[in-house]
Short mmCIF file of C-alpha atoms and ligand atoms in Angstrom, two decimals:
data_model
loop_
_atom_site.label_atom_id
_atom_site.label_comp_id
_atom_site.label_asym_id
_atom_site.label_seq_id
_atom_site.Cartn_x
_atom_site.Cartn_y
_atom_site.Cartn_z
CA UNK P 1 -47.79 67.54 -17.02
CA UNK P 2 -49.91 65.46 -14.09
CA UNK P 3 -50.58 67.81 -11.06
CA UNK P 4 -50.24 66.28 -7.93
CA UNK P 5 -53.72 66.94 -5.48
CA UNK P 6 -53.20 67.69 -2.15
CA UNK P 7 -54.93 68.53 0.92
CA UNK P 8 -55.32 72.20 -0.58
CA UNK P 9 -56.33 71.30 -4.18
CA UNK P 10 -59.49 72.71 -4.71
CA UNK P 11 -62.48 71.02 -6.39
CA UNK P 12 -64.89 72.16 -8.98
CA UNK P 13 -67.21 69.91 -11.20
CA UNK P 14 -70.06 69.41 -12.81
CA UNK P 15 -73.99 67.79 -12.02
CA UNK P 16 -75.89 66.33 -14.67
CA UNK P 17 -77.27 63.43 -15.80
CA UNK P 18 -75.94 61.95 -17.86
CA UNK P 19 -73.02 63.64 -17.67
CA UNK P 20 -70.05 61.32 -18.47
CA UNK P 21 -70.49 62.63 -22.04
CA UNK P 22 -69.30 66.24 -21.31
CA UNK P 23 -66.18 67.33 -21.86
CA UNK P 24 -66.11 70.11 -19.26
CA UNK P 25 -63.37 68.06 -16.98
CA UNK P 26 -60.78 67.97 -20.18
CA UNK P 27 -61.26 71.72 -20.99
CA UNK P 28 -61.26 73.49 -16.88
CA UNK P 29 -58.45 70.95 -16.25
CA UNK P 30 -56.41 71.92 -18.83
CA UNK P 31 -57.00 75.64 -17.77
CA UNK P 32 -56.05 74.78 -14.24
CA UNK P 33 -53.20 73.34 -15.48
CA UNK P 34 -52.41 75.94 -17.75
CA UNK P 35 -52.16 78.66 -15.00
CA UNK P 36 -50.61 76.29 -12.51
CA UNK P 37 -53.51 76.72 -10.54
CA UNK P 38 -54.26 74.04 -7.39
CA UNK P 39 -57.66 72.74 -8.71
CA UNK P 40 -59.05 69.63 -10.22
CA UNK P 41 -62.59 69.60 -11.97
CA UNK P 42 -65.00 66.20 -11.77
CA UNK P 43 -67.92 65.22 -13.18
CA UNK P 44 -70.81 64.13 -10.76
CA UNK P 45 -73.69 61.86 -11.81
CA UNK P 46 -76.42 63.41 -9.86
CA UNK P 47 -80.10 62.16 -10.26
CA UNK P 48 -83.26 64.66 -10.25
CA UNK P 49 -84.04 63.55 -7.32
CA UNK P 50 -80.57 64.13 -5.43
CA UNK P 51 -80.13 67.45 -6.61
CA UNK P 52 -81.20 69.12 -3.70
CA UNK P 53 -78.86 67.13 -1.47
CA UNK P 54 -76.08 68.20 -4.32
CA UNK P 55 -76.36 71.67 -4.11
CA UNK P 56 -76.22 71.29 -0.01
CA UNK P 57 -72.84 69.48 -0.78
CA UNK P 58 -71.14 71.97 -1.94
CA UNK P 59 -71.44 73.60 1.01
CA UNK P 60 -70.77 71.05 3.20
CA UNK P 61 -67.89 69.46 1.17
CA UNK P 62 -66.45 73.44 0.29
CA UNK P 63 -66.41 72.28 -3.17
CA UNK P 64 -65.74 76.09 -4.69
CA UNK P 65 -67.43 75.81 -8.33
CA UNK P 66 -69.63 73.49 -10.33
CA UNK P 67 -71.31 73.78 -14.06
CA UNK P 68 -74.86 72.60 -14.21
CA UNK P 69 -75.99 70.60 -17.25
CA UNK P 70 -79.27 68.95 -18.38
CA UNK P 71 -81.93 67.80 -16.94
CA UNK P 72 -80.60 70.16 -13.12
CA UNK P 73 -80.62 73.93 -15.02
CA UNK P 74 -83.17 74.83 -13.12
CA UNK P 75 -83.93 73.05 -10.37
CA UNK P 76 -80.80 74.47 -8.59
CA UNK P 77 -82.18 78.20 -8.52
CA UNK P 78 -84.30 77.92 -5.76
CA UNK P 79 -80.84 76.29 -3.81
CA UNK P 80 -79.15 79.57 -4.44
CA UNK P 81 -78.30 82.69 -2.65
CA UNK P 82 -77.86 84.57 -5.16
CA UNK P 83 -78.44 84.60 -9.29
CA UNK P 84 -77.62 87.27 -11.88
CA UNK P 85 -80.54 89.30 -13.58
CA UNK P 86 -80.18 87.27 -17.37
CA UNK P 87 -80.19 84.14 -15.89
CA UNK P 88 -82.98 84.79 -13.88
CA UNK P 89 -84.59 85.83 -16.35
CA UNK P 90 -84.53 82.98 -18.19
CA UNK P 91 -84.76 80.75 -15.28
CA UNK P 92 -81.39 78.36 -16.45
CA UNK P 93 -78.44 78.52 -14.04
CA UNK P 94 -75.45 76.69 -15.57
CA UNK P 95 -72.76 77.94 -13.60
CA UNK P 96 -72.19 77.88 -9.61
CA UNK P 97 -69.61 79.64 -7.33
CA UNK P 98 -69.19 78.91 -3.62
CA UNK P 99 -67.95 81.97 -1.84
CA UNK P 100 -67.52 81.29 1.92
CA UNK P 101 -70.86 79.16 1.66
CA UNK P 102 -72.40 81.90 -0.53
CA UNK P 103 -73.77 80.43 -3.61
CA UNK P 104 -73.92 82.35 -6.47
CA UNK P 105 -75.18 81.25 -10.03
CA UNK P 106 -75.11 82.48 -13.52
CA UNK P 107 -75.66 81.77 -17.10
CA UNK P 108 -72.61 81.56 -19.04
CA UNK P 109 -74.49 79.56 -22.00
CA UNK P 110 -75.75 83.12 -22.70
CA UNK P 111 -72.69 85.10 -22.72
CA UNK P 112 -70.53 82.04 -24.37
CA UNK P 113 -72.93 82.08 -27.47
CA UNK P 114 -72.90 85.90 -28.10
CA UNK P 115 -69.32 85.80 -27.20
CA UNK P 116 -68.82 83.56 -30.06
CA UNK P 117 -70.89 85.34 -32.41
CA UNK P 118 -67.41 87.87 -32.54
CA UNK P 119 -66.05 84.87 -34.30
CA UNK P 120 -68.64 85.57 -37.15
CA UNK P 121 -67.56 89.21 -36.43
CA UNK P 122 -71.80 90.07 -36.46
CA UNK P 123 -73.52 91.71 -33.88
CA UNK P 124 -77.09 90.85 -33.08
CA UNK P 125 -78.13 94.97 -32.71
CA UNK P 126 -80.99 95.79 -34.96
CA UNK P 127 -80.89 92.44 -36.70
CA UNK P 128 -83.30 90.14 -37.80
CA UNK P 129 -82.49 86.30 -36.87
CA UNK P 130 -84.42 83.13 -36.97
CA UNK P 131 -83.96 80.39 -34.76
CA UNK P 132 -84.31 76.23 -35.83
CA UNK P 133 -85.69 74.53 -32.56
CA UNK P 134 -87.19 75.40 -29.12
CA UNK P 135 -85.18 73.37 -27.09
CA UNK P 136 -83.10 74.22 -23.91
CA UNK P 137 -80.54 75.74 -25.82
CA UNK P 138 -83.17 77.64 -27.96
CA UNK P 139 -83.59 79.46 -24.69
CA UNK P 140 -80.08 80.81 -24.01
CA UNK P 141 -79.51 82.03 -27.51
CA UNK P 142 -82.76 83.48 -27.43
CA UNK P 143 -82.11 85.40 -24.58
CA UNK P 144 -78.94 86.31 -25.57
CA UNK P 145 -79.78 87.95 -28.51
CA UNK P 146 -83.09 89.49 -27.38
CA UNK P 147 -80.63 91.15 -24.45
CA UNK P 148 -78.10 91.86 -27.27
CA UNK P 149 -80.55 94.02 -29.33
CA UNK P 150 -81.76 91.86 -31.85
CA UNK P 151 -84.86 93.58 -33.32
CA UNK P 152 -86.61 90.51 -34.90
CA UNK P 153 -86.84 87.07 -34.26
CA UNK P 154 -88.62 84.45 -35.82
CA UNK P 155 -88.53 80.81 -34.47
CA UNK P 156 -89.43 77.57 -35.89
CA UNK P 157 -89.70 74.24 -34.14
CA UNK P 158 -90.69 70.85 -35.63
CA UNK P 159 -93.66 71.06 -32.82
CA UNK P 160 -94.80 74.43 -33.56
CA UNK P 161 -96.21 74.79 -30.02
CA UNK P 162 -92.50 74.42 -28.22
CA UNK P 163 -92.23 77.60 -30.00
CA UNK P 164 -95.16 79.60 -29.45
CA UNK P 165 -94.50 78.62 -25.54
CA UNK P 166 -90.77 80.06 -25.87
CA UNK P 167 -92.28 83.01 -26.86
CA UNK P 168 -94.96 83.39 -24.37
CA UNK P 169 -92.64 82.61 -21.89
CA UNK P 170 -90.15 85.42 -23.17
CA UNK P 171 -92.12 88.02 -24.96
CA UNK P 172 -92.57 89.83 -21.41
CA UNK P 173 -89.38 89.97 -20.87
CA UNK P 174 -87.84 91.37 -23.86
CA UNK P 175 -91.04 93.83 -25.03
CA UNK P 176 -88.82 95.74 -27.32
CA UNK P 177 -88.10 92.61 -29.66
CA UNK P 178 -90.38 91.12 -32.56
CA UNK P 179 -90.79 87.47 -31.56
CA UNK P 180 -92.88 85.01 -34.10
CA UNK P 181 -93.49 81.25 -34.08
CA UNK P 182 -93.36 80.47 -37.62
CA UNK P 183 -93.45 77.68 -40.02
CA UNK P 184 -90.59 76.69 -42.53
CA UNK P 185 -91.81 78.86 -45.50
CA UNK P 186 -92.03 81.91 -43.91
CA UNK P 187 -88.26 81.24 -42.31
CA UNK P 188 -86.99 80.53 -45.89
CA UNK P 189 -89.06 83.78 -47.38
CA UNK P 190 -87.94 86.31 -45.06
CA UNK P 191 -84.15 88.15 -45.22
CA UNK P 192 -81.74 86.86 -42.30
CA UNK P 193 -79.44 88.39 -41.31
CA UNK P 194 -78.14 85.36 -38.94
CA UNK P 195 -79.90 81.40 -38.87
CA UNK P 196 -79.15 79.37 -35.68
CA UNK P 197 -79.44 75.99 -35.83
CA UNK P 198 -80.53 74.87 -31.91
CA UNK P 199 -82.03 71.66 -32.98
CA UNK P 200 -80.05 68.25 -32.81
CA UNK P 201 -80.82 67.83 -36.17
CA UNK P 202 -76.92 66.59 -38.02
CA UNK P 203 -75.70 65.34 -34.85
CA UNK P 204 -75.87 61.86 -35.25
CA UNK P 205 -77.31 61.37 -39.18
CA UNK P 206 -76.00 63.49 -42.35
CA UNK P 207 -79.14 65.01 -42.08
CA UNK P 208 -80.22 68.58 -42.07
CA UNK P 209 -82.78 71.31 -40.71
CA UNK P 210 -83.52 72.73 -43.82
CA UNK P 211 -82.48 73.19 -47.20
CA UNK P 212 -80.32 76.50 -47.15
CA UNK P 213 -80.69 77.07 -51.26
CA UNK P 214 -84.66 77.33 -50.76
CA UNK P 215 -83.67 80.08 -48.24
CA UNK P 216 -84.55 83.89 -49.73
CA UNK P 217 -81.27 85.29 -48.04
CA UNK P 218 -79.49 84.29 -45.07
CA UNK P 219 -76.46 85.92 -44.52
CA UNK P 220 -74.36 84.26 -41.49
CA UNK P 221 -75.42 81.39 -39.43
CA UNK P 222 -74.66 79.21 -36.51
CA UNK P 223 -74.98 75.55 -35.85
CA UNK P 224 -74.72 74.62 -32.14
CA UNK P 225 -73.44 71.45 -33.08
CA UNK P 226 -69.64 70.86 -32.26
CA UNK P 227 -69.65 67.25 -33.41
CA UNK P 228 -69.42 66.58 -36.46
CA UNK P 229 -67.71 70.14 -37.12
CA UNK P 230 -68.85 69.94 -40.20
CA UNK P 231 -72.72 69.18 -40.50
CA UNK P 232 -74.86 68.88 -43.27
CA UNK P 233 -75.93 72.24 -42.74
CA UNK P 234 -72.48 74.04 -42.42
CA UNK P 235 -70.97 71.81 -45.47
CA UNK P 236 -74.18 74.14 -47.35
CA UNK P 237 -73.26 77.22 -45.87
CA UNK P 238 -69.58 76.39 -47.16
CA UNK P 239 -71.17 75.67 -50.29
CA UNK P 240 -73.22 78.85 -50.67
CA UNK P 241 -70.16 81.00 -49.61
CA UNK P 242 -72.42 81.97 -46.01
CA UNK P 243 -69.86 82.68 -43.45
CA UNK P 244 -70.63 79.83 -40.90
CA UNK P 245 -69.39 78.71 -37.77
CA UNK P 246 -70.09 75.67 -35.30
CA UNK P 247 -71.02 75.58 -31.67
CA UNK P 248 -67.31 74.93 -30.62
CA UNK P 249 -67.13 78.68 -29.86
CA UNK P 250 -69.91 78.57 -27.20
CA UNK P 251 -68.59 75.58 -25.80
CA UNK P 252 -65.31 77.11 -25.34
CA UNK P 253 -66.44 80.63 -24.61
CA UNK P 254 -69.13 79.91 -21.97
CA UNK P 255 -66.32 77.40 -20.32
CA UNK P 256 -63.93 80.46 -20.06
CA UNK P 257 -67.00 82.64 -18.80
CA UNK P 258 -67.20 80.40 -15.97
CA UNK P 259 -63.31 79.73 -15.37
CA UNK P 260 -63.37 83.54 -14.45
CA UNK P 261 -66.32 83.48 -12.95
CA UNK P 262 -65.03 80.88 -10.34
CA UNK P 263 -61.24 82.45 -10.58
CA UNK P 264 -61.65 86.08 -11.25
CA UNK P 265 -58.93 85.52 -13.92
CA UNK P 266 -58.75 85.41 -17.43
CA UNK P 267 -59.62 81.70 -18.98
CA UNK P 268 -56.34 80.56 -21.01
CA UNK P 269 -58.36 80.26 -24.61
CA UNK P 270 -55.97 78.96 -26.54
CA UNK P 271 -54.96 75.68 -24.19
CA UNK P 272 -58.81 75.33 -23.53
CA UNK P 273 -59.58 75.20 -27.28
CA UNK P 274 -56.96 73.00 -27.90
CA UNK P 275 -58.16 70.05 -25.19
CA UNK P 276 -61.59 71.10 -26.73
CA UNK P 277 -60.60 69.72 -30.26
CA UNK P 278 -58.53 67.00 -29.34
CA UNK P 279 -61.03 65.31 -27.04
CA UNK P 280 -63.46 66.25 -30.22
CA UNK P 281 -61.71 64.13 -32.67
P1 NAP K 1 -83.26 69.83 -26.64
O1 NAP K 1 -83.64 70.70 -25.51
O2 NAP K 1 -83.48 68.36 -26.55
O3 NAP K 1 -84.00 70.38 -27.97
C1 NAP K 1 -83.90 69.67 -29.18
C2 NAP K 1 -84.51 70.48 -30.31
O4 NAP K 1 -84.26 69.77 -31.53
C3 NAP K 1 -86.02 70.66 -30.20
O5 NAP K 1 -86.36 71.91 -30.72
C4 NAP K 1 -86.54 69.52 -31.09
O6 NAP K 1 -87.81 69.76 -31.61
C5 NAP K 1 -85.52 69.55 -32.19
N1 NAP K 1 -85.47 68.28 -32.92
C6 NAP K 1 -85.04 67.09 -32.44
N2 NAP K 1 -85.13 66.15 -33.41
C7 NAP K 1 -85.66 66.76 -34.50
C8 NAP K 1 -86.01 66.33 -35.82
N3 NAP K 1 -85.81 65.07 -36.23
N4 NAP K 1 -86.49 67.24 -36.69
C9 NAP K 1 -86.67 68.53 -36.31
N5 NAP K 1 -86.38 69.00 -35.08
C10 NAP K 1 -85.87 68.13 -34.19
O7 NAP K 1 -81.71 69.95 -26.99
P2 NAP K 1 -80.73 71.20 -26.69
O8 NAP K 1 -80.14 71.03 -25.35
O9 NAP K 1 -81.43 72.46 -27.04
O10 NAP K 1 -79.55 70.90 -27.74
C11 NAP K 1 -79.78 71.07 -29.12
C12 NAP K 1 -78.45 70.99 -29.89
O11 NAP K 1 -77.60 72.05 -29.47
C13 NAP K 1 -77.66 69.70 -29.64
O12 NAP K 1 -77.11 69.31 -30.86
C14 NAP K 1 -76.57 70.10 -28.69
O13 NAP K 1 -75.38 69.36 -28.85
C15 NAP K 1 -76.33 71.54 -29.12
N6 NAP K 1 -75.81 72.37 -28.02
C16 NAP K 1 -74.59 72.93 -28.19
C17 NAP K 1 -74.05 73.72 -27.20
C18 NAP K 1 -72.72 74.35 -27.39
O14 NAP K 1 -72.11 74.79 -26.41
N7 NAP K 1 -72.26 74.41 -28.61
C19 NAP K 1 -74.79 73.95 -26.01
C20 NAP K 1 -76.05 73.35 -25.88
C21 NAP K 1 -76.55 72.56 -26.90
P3 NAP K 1 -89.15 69.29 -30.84
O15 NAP K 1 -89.44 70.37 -29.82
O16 NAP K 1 -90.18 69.19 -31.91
O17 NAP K 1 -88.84 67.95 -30.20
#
């Protein structure tokens, strides 16, 4: 049913660029809707440049929430007065709430991808996991499983150094976990107990990361990709009988991580999932 906005409606968004790819506006509207709640969510272009000037706006413009997305992640943490301890940590804010001109930020790309992990029904504790890419999303599930307890975790990236930076960058911050750089062979000799696809790699072609039979024992795995829901990669793991899933759950989870972050009440999941897949398709 179309809300009507008023002079009361709050607004929320999100700053990228680009950003008219993101399907952010489809999933928090639908949970506004959902909850009858007086909000509408936008998506704002903003250049690197502007971002500054952004972040001021909210203020100015008492816009109550925004997500962050690639390239602004962190450029808007110095803009903030406050940040939680994870997502300073990893220095990636992708989540903003306006309190009374009090901006806070967090990370909910963190929480959303060990939140869907439950989905697998694994927990990262005393596991050994290996990691395909070094990207910005490499980052958040990094530090999400480092903070979740993960004892091991071995990363490969097509440019080796991407990698070894990752973990220079985050060895000193999570001293109790085993990080290695490594190259494909080693990946595919040692036991997994979870493989994360965070490379792009099956987005766009039917191609994938690696070649899960050559793998020694892998025994769940996640591929960030949400479109195609089926990659190359995940038709294997079908294949193979691995128990699989694809990165609709951290979409959807770290969207209902910040719905409550902005709201203080509980994201409506199903309704959310189910503007998720239909703006998928
Ligand atoms: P990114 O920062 O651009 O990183 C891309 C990664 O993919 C890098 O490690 C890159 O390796 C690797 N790569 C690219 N092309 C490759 C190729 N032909 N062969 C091998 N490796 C290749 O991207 P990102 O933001 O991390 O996103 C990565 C994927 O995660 C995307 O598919 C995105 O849709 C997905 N994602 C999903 C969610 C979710 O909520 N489900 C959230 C964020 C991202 P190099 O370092 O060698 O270039």
């Amino acid at each position: 049913m179309r809300r009507s906005i008023t002079g009361k409606t709050r607004i929320y968004g999100i700053i990228g660029h680009p950003v008219e790819h993101s399907l952010s506006p489809q999933m928090q509207n639908a949970a506004f809707s959902a909850l009858k709640i007086d909000a509408c969510y936008l998506a704002f272009s903003v250049q690197p440049e502007d971002v500054m000037q952004a972040v001021a706006g909210l203020k100015a413009l008492n816009i109550a929430g925004i997500n962050v997305t690639v390239p602004h992640k962190s450029a808007v943490i110095p803009l903030l007065d406050e940040i939680s301890p994870l997502a300073k940590q990893l220095g990636a804010v992708n989540t903003i709430r306006n309190e009374q001109g009090c901006l806070s930020g967090t990370n909910t790309d963190i929480s959303g991808f060990i939140r869907s992990l439950q989905d697998l029904q694994f927990s990262s504790k005393d596991k050994t996991i290996a990691l395909l890419g070094a990207g910005g999303s490499a980052r958040a599930v990094l530090a999400g499983l480092a903070d979740a307890g993960a004892s091991r975790i071995l990363i490969h990236n097509r440019t080796l150094e991407r990698a070894e930076k990752l973990i220079t960058d985050f060895a000193p911050l999570f001293p109790a976990v085993k990080l290695e750089a490594v190259e494909l062979e080693t990946l595919q000799k040692t036991n997994l107990d979870l493989l994360v696809n965070t490379t792009t790699v099956g987005m766009k072609s039917g191609a994938s990361p690696l070649d899960l039979s050559q793998c020694q024992s892998v025994l769940h795995l996640v591929d960030l990709i949400y479109s195609p829901a089926q990659t190359a990669l995940l038709k294997q793991a079908e294949e193979l009988a691995v128990p699989a899933i694809n990165g609709l759950g951290m979409l959807l989870y770290q969207g209902c991580e910040a719905f409550t972050f902005w709201t203080g009440k509980s994201a409506p999941e199903k309704e959310m999932r189910a503007q998720l897949l239909n703006a998928i398709e």
